[in-house]
């Protein structure tokens, strides 16, 4: 509970819910015998799923929460806010039906003021149905969906207690371009910034009120740097009013991915000079633009958007992740060199957007949808989803685009007309007036994309040339590559879909696929930026196996391609609380191989020197070879060379068999080329003689050592070692937070043995539980479990053991 001011309280409503995974007659009634139901904390998953799952739990489940409304809340307004529930929710309070909300990704709120009994027990009952429903986005049945939506009360629930004279919730108020607090900026520069703040106030008293709004902007140190007070206005009983204020900041700290400065906006609603309500809103001051000529600019400066896509799911628990878990994901993506995330294909947790604000990750937020657009109720819900996602997230500086096209819903699908998508574009501009609303969406499949009018159109796709054109249909527009690097390299058998344990060569080929694609995309003069598919491995309803094209695997462990993207970050930019600056990484296990060998190093340094057992094998600048087609097209036993120089690959070692949209290919990855459009190219060393022992790379900037990476030839597995991933957030004792615990199988030198696949047993003592498989088999020398907290703080002892290996013990405390 937040007791800083009695005018408004927000109470965490996540604990002590009763849950049952079946449909129960009469469970909505206040008196109901639910004592045998499971007691759970939110966010919560209806079922712990297998690691690889397609058809996750679908059906009906119930949640019930008993709470006491304190006597001192009499005369106040009480609202319960559900951040999301999957996906057809029915809600009762003390047996009275309150709401049927259809949709699984956006918030809904109920006013329970008239139903609660003060000083006594009250009951909220929620019935959830996540079965296939063509009226509810994404609409498409799970078994043909290329992601998973899981179930349950999988985000937070809050109880808000306010005065009857209060600032409204933007989504609940339901006002176009209004409700709540809405902050807009203009004339932004390093010298000044004009800020407009509109505050929507509702008077639910029985009499008119004399109201004014006082607004202050505070810096990181909590100092007031600007403030304004409106004139007193009379707000009628049951009436509402939007107060508009303007401020100008001198020498503002601007929000930018490289320096994501956040201010605190403090709003006070005064009733005859007495405080009635207050709210705090984090804001970041910035303006943006998109154009073919200038590219993407933020605060007047051009910036290359270097992005990836993310699904909000985690192993075993699906989407039911804590706020801290979302922050840890954002932190890993930021450390991985990305400055942008596409929230494929739906609005994600407010906690993830908060983390993006803090860490400097720009975002495109899509309306929920995927290859489906039935007319009728489905489209009505989509229209409202566009409005609600903008109302929820319009004050987040990280959101730079609003995707309103229903992912891959091309012409020919029922209801997928140009008129409908133009309507969504216009709705977005109605909700966010001015020059800082930028819609985005698919150009592919639109009959007249200029008429549809997306501000940032997504590029087309040519499977024959593996290219992303745009100019032939939108000659005056810049375009964004919303997904690349996966499907074009073999569809569902893509060579980019690689588990972390697939071995060095397949991981290198995956990295090459993304390098080759990124380099080609960046060569387009209409390119505004791009987002790889995908940042993190994920489940999908259409396949029983994880989609493994992520830079991180589902346990958030990096593959080689992660370090390729990390090398694209600037060595000069240092971020607080995340790994940043110079880096170097050897994409090699240095196990026995044919010699001489090729060694690929990813780095953002000026030069790299490579050593084998302390002896230098050379100093290299980054690769500067020519751009070529992806590979040689193979038809039966014949080779149809795409390359202008048919002799280019003569004398090279054996290539890799691969697939693309153009057919079977012979690919020669990391040939020293296909990097001229990259911000920083790899360093490819050839002719390296193999000797077991140490492989060391030293990255230098301006002749000075800036980063070092060492790889040691692994010996026989000897011992276990434990590593716990906190990624900037301690484990919270809230009953829902979790961390990944990694058991590394090491040799006598402390080197992880990548060939080790031992079965590892995890055991714990203290206030936590293990989620998922246990014992669990290691992949590439690492076994992983989820360690989830209980609601009691304390020390947790983690022990790991495996036959033939020395055990390990570590400790972690919850707070």
PDB file of N, CA and C in Angstrom, residues 11-62:
ATOM      1  N   UNK A  11      -3.421  -0.024  -3.769  1.00  0.00           N
ATOM      2  CA  UNK A  11      -3.162  -1.212  -2.952  1.00  0.00           C
ATOM      3  C   UNK A  11      -2.886  -2.397  -3.879  1.00  0.00           C
ATOM      4  N   UNK A  12      -1.784  -3.074  -3.628  1.00  0.00           N
ATOM      5  CA  UNK A  12      -1.441  -4.273  -4.385  1.00  0.00           C
ATOM      6  C   UNK A  12      -2.471  -5.360  -4.079  1.00  0.00           C
ATOM      7  N   UNK A  13      -3.131  -5.839  -5.121  1.00  0.00           N
ATOM      8  CA  UNK A  13      -4.197  -6.832  -4.961  1.00  0.00           C
ATOM      9  C   UNK A  13      -3.768  -8.186  -5.520  1.00  0.00           C
ATOM     10  N   UNK A  14      -2.469  -8.474  -5.493  1.00  0.00           N
ATOM     11  CA  UNK A  14      -1.947  -9.679  -6.143  1.00  0.00           C
ATOM     12  C   UNK A  14      -1.942 -10.920  -5.259  1.00  0.00           C
ATOM     13  N   UNK A  15      -2.059 -10.769  -3.961  1.00  0.00           N
ATOM     14  CA  UNK A  15      -1.889 -11.919  -3.072  1.00  0.00           C
ATOM     15  C   UNK A  15      -3.220 -12.501  -2.625  1.00  0.00           C
ATOM     16  N   UNK A  16      -3.135 -13.769  -2.179  1.00  0.00           N
ATOM     17  CA  UNK A  16      -4.254 -14.445  -1.521  1.00  0.00           C
ATOM     18  C   UNK A  16      -5.486 -14.586  -2.405  1.00  0.00           C
ATOM     19  N   UNK A  17      -5.279 -14.950  -3.651  1.00  0.00           N
ATOM     20  CA  UNK A  17      -6.386 -15.328  -4.517  1.00  0.00           C
ATOM     21  C   UNK A  17      -6.607 -16.833  -4.407  1.00  0.00           C
ATOM     22  N   UNK A  18      -7.841 -17.251  -4.499  1.00  0.00           N
ATOM     23  CA  UNK A  18      -8.192 -18.661  -4.596  1.00  0.00           C
ATOM     24  C   UNK A  18      -8.409 -18.999  -6.065  1.00  0.00           C
ATOM     25  N   UNK A  19      -7.920 -20.177  -6.472  1.00  0.00           N
ATOM     26  CA  UNK A  19      -7.924 -20.527  -7.889  1.00  0.00           C
ATOM     27  C   UNK A  19      -8.342 -21.976  -8.071  1.00  0.00           C
ATOM     28  N   UNK A  20      -9.105 -22.215  -9.154  1.00  0.00           N
ATOM     29  CA  UNK A  20      -9.419 -23.580  -9.558  1.00  0.00           C
ATOM     30  C   UNK A  20      -9.497 -23.630 -11.075  1.00  0.00           C
ATOM     31  N   UNK A  21      -8.938 -24.691 -11.641  1.00  0.00           N
ATOM     32  CA  UNK A  21      -8.829 -24.812 -13.095  1.00  0.00           C
ATOM     33  C   UNK A  21      -9.974 -25.674 -13.628  1.00  0.00           C
ATOM     34  N   UNK A  22     -11.182 -25.233 -13.396  1.00  0.00           N
ATOM     35  CA  UNK A  22     -12.367 -25.878 -13.948  1.00  0.00           C
ATOM     36  C   UNK A  22     -13.538 -24.926 -13.808  1.00  0.00           C
ATOM     37  N   UNK A  23     -14.636 -25.233 -14.471  1.00  0.00           N
ATOM     38  CA  UNK A  23     -15.817 -24.379 -14.384  1.00  0.00           C
ATOM     39  C   UNK A  23     -16.686 -24.875 -13.225  1.00  0.00           C
ATOM     40  N   UNK A  24     -17.034 -23.949 -12.331  1.00  0.00           N
ATOM     41  CA  UNK A  24     -17.759 -24.294 -11.117  1.00  0.00           C
ATOM     42  C   UNK A  24     -19.058 -23.512 -11.067  1.00  0.00           C
ATOM     43  N   UNK A  25     -20.150 -24.183 -10.943  1.00  0.00           N
ATOM     44  CA  UNK A  25     -21.451 -23.541 -10.862  1.00  0.00           C
ATOM     45  C   UNK A  25     -21.588 -22.804  -9.533  1.00  0.00           C
ATOM     46  N   UNK A  26     -21.973 -21.540  -9.603  1.00  0.00           N
ATOM     47  CA  UNK A  26     -22.227 -20.755  -8.395  1.00  0.00           C
ATOM     48  C   UNK A  26     -21.011 -20.109  -7.783  1.00  0.00           C
ATOM     49  N   UNK A  27     -19.859 -20.219  -8.426  1.00  0.00           N
ATOM     50  CA  UNK A  27     -18.629 -19.681  -7.831  1.00  0.00           C
ATOM     51  C   UNK A  27     -18.603 -18.155  -7.795  1.00  0.00           C
ATOM     52  N   UNK A  28     -19.555 -17.514  -8.449  1.00  0.00           N
ATOM     53  CA  UNK A  28     -19.598 -16.056  -8.415  1.00  0.00           C
ATOM     54  C   UNK A  28     -20.251 -15.521  -7.139  1.00  0.00           C
ATOM     55  N   UNK A  29     -20.938 -16.368  -6.397  1.00  0.00           N
ATOM     56  CA  UNK A  29     -21.652 -15.906  -5.211  1.00  0.00           C
ATOM     57  C   UNK A  29     -20.698 -15.577  -4.068  1.00  0.00           C
ATOM     58  N   UNK A  30     -21.111 -14.605  -3.231  1.00  0.00           N
ATOM     59  CA  UNK A  30     -20.239 -14.236  -2.109  1.00  0.00           C
ATOM     60  C   UNK A  30     -20.048 -15.402  -1.150  1.00  0.00           C
ATOM     61  N   UNK A  31     -21.103 -15.997  -0.646  1.00  0.00           N
ATOM     62  CA  UNK A  31     -20.883 -17.206   0.169  1.00  0.00           C
ATOM     63  C   UNK A  31     -20.679 -18.405  -0.741  1.00  0.00           C
ATOM     64  N   UNK A  32     -19.476 -18.946  -0.725  1.00  0.00           N
ATOM     65  CA  UNK A  32     -19.172 -20.090  -1.578  1.00  0.00           C
ATOM     66  C   UNK A  32     -18.003 -20.839  -0.965  1.00  0.00           C
ATOM     67  N   UNK A  33     -18.073 -22.161  -0.893  1.00  0.00           N
ATOM     68  CA  UNK A  33     -17.006 -22.944  -0.245  1.00  0.00           C
ATOM     69  C   UNK A  33     -15.784 -23.115  -1.152  1.00  0.00           C
ATOM     70  N   UNK A  34     -14.897 -22.128  -1.147  1.00  0.00           N
ATOM     71  CA  UNK A  34     -13.691 -22.187  -1.988  1.00  0.00           C
ATOM     72  C   UNK A  34     -12.450 -22.499  -1.170  1.00  0.00           C
ATOM     73  N   UNK A  35     -12.635 -22.964   0.060  1.00  0.00           N
ATOM     74  CA  UNK A  35     -11.482 -23.221   0.918  1.00  0.00           C
ATOM     75  C   UNK A  35     -10.532 -24.268   0.378  1.00  0.00           C
ATOM     76  N   UNK A  36     -11.040 -25.202  -0.422  1.00  0.00           N
ATOM     77  CA  UNK A  36     -10.176 -26.258  -0.973  1.00  0.00           C
ATOM     78  C   UNK A  36      -9.458 -25.826  -2.244  1.00  0.00           C
ATOM     79  N   UNK A  37      -9.803 -24.651  -2.762  1.00  0.00           N
ATOM     80  CA  UNK A  37      -9.122 -24.161  -3.947  1.00  0.00           C
ATOM     81  C   UNK A  37      -7.680 -23.817  -3.606  1.00  0.00           C
ATOM     82  N   UNK A  38      -6.844 -23.788  -4.630  1.00  0.00           N
ATOM     83  CA  UNK A  38      -5.445 -23.437  -4.454  1.00  0.00           C
ATOM     84  C   UNK A  38      -5.311 -21.944  -4.144  1.00  0.00           C
ATOM     85  N   UNK A  39      -4.437 -21.591  -3.209  1.00  0.00           N
ATOM     86  CA  UNK A  39      -4.133 -20.192  -2.918  1.00  0.00           C
ATOM     87  C   UNK A  39      -2.947 -19.764  -3.769  1.00  0.00           C
ATOM     88  N   UNK A  40      -3.130 -18.675  -4.538  1.00  0.00           N
ATOM     89  CA  UNK A  40      -2.100 -18.266  -5.482  1.00  0.00           C
ATOM     90  C   UNK A  40      -1.841 -16.771  -5.381  1.00  0.00           C
ATOM     91  N   UNK A  41      -0.699 -16.371  -5.914  1.00  0.00           N
ATOM     92  CA  UNK A  41      -0.344 -14.965  -6.082  1.00  0.00           C
ATOM     93  C   UNK A  41      -0.343 -14.630  -7.566  1.00  0.00           C
ATOM     94  N   UNK A  42      -0.655 -13.406  -7.868  1.00  0.00           N
ATOM     95  CA  UNK A  42      -0.613 -12.919  -9.240  1.00  0.00           C
ATOM     96  C   UNK A  42       0.720 -12.218  -9.488  1.00  0.00           C
ATOM     97  N   UNK A  43       1.133 -12.201 -10.744  1.00  0.00           N
ATOM     98  CA  UNK A  43       0.605 -12.851 -11.947  1.00  0.00           C
ATOM     99  C   UNK A  43       0.633 -14.383 -11.844  1.00  0.00           C
ATOM    100  N   UNK A  44      -0.375 -15.003 -12.449  1.00  0.00           N
ATOM    101  CA  UNK A  44      -0.554 -16.444 -12.252  1.00  0.00           C
ATOM    102  C   UNK A  44      -0.918 -17.135 -13.556  1.00  0.00           C
ATOM    103  N   UNK A  45      -0.350 -18.334 -13.754  1.00  0.00           N
ATOM    104  CA  UNK A  45      -0.658 -19.173 -14.908  1.00  0.00           C
ATOM    105  C   UNK A  45      -1.595 -20.292 -14.482  1.00  0.00           C
ATOM    106  N   UNK A  46      -2.601 -20.607 -15.287  1.00  0.00           N
ATOM    107  CA  UNK A  46      -3.526 -21.683 -14.916  1.00  0.00           C
ATOM    108  C   UNK A  46      -2.858 -23.037 -14.788  1.00  0.00           C
ATOM    109  N   UNK A  47      -1.753 -23.228 -15.540  1.00  0.00           N
ATOM    110  CA  UNK A  47      -1.086 -24.522 -15.508  1.00  0.00           C
ATOM    111  C   UNK A  47       0.393 -24.322 -15.814  1.00  0.00           C
ATOM    112  N   UNK A  48       1.242 -25.071 -15.127  1.00  0.00           N
ATOM    113  CA  UNK A  48       2.658 -25.097 -15.480  1.00  0.00           C
ATOM    114  C   UNK A  48       2.794 -25.961 -16.723  1.00  0.00           C
ATOM    115  N   UNK A  49       3.327 -25.374 -17.783  1.00  0.00           N
ATOM    116  CA  UNK A  49       3.367 -26.035 -19.083  1.00  0.00           C
ATOM    117  C   UNK A  49       4.726 -26.699 -19.311  1.00  0.00           C
ATOM    118  N   UNK A  50       4.796 -27.653 -20.244  1.00  0.00           N
ATOM    119  CA  UNK A  50       6.103 -28.194 -20.634  1.00  0.00           C
ATOM    120  C   UNK A  50       6.975 -27.118 -21.277  1.00  0.00           C
ATOM    121  N   UNK A  51       8.267 -27.389 -21.344  1.00  0.00           N
ATOM    122  CA  UNK A  51       9.173 -26.431 -21.968  1.00  0.00           C
ATOM    123  C   UNK A  51       8.798 -26.223 -23.435  1.00  0.00           C
ATOM    124  N   UNK A  52       8.580 -27.294 -24.167  1.00  0.00           N
ATOM    125  CA  UNK A  52       8.114 -27.223 -25.553  1.00  0.00           C
ATOM    126  C   UNK A  52       6.622 -27.542 -25.546  1.00  0.00           C
ATOM    127  N   UNK A  53       5.794 -26.561 -25.876  1.00  0.00           N
ATOM    128  CA  UNK A  53       4.353 -26.769 -25.830  1.00  0.00           C
ATOM    129  C   UNK A  53       3.704 -26.011 -26.976  1.00  0.00           C
ATOM    130  N   UNK A  54       2.744 -26.663 -27.616  1.00  0.00           N
ATOM    131  CA  UNK A  54       1.932 -25.972 -28.607  1.00  0.00           C
ATOM    132  C   UNK A  54       0.539 -25.704 -28.053  1.00  0.00           C
ATOM    133  N   UNK A  55      -0.179 -26.767 -27.712  1.00  0.00           N
ATOM    134  CA  UNK A  55      -1.547 -26.610 -27.230  1.00  0.00           C
ATOM    135  C   UNK A  55      -1.535 -26.510 -25.705  1.00  0.00           C
ATOM    136  N   UNK A  56      -1.239 -25.313 -25.233  1.00  0.00           N
ATOM    137  CA  UNK A  56      -1.239 -25.061 -23.799  1.00  0.00           C
ATOM    138  C   UNK A  56      -2.667 -25.124 -23.257  1.00  0.00           C
ATOM    139  N   UNK A  57      -2.835 -24.949 -21.974  1.00  0.00           N
ATOM    140  CA  UNK A  57      -4.164 -25.017 -21.363  1.00  0.00           C
ATOM    141  C   UNK A  57      -5.133 -24.057 -22.038  1.00  0.00           C
ATOM    142  N   UNK A  58      -6.262 -24.602 -22.418  1.00  0.00           N
ATOM    143  CA  UNK A  58      -7.395 -23.796 -22.852  1.00  0.00           C
ATOM    144  C   UNK A  58      -8.637 -24.313 -22.156  1.00  0.00           C
ATOM    145  N   UNK A  59      -9.421 -23.395 -21.638  1.00  0.00           N
ATOM    146  CA  UNK A  59     -10.617 -23.793 -20.930  1.00  0.00           C
ATOM    147  C   UNK A  59     -11.073 -22.693 -20.002  1.00  0.00           C
ATOM    148  N   UNK A  60     -11.791 -23.089 -18.966  1.00  0.00           N
ATOM    149  CA  UNK A  60     -12.372 -22.142 -18.015  1.00  0.00           C
ATOM    150  C   UNK A  60     -11.706 -22.323 -16.662  1.00  0.00           C
ATOM    151  N   UNK A  61     -11.389 -21.219 -16.028  1.00  0.00           N
ATOM    152  CA  UNK A  61     -10.852 -21.252 -14.677  1.00  0.00           C
ATOM    153  C   UNK A  61     -11.455 -20.100 -13.875  1.00  0.00           C
ATOM    154  N   UNK A  62     -11.359 -20.217 -12.562  1.00  0.00           N
ATOM    155  CA  UNK A  62     -11.949 -19.227 -11.663  1.00  0.00           C
ATOM    156  C   UNK A  62     -10.894 -18.703 -10.689  1.00  0.00           C
TER     157      UNK A  62
END
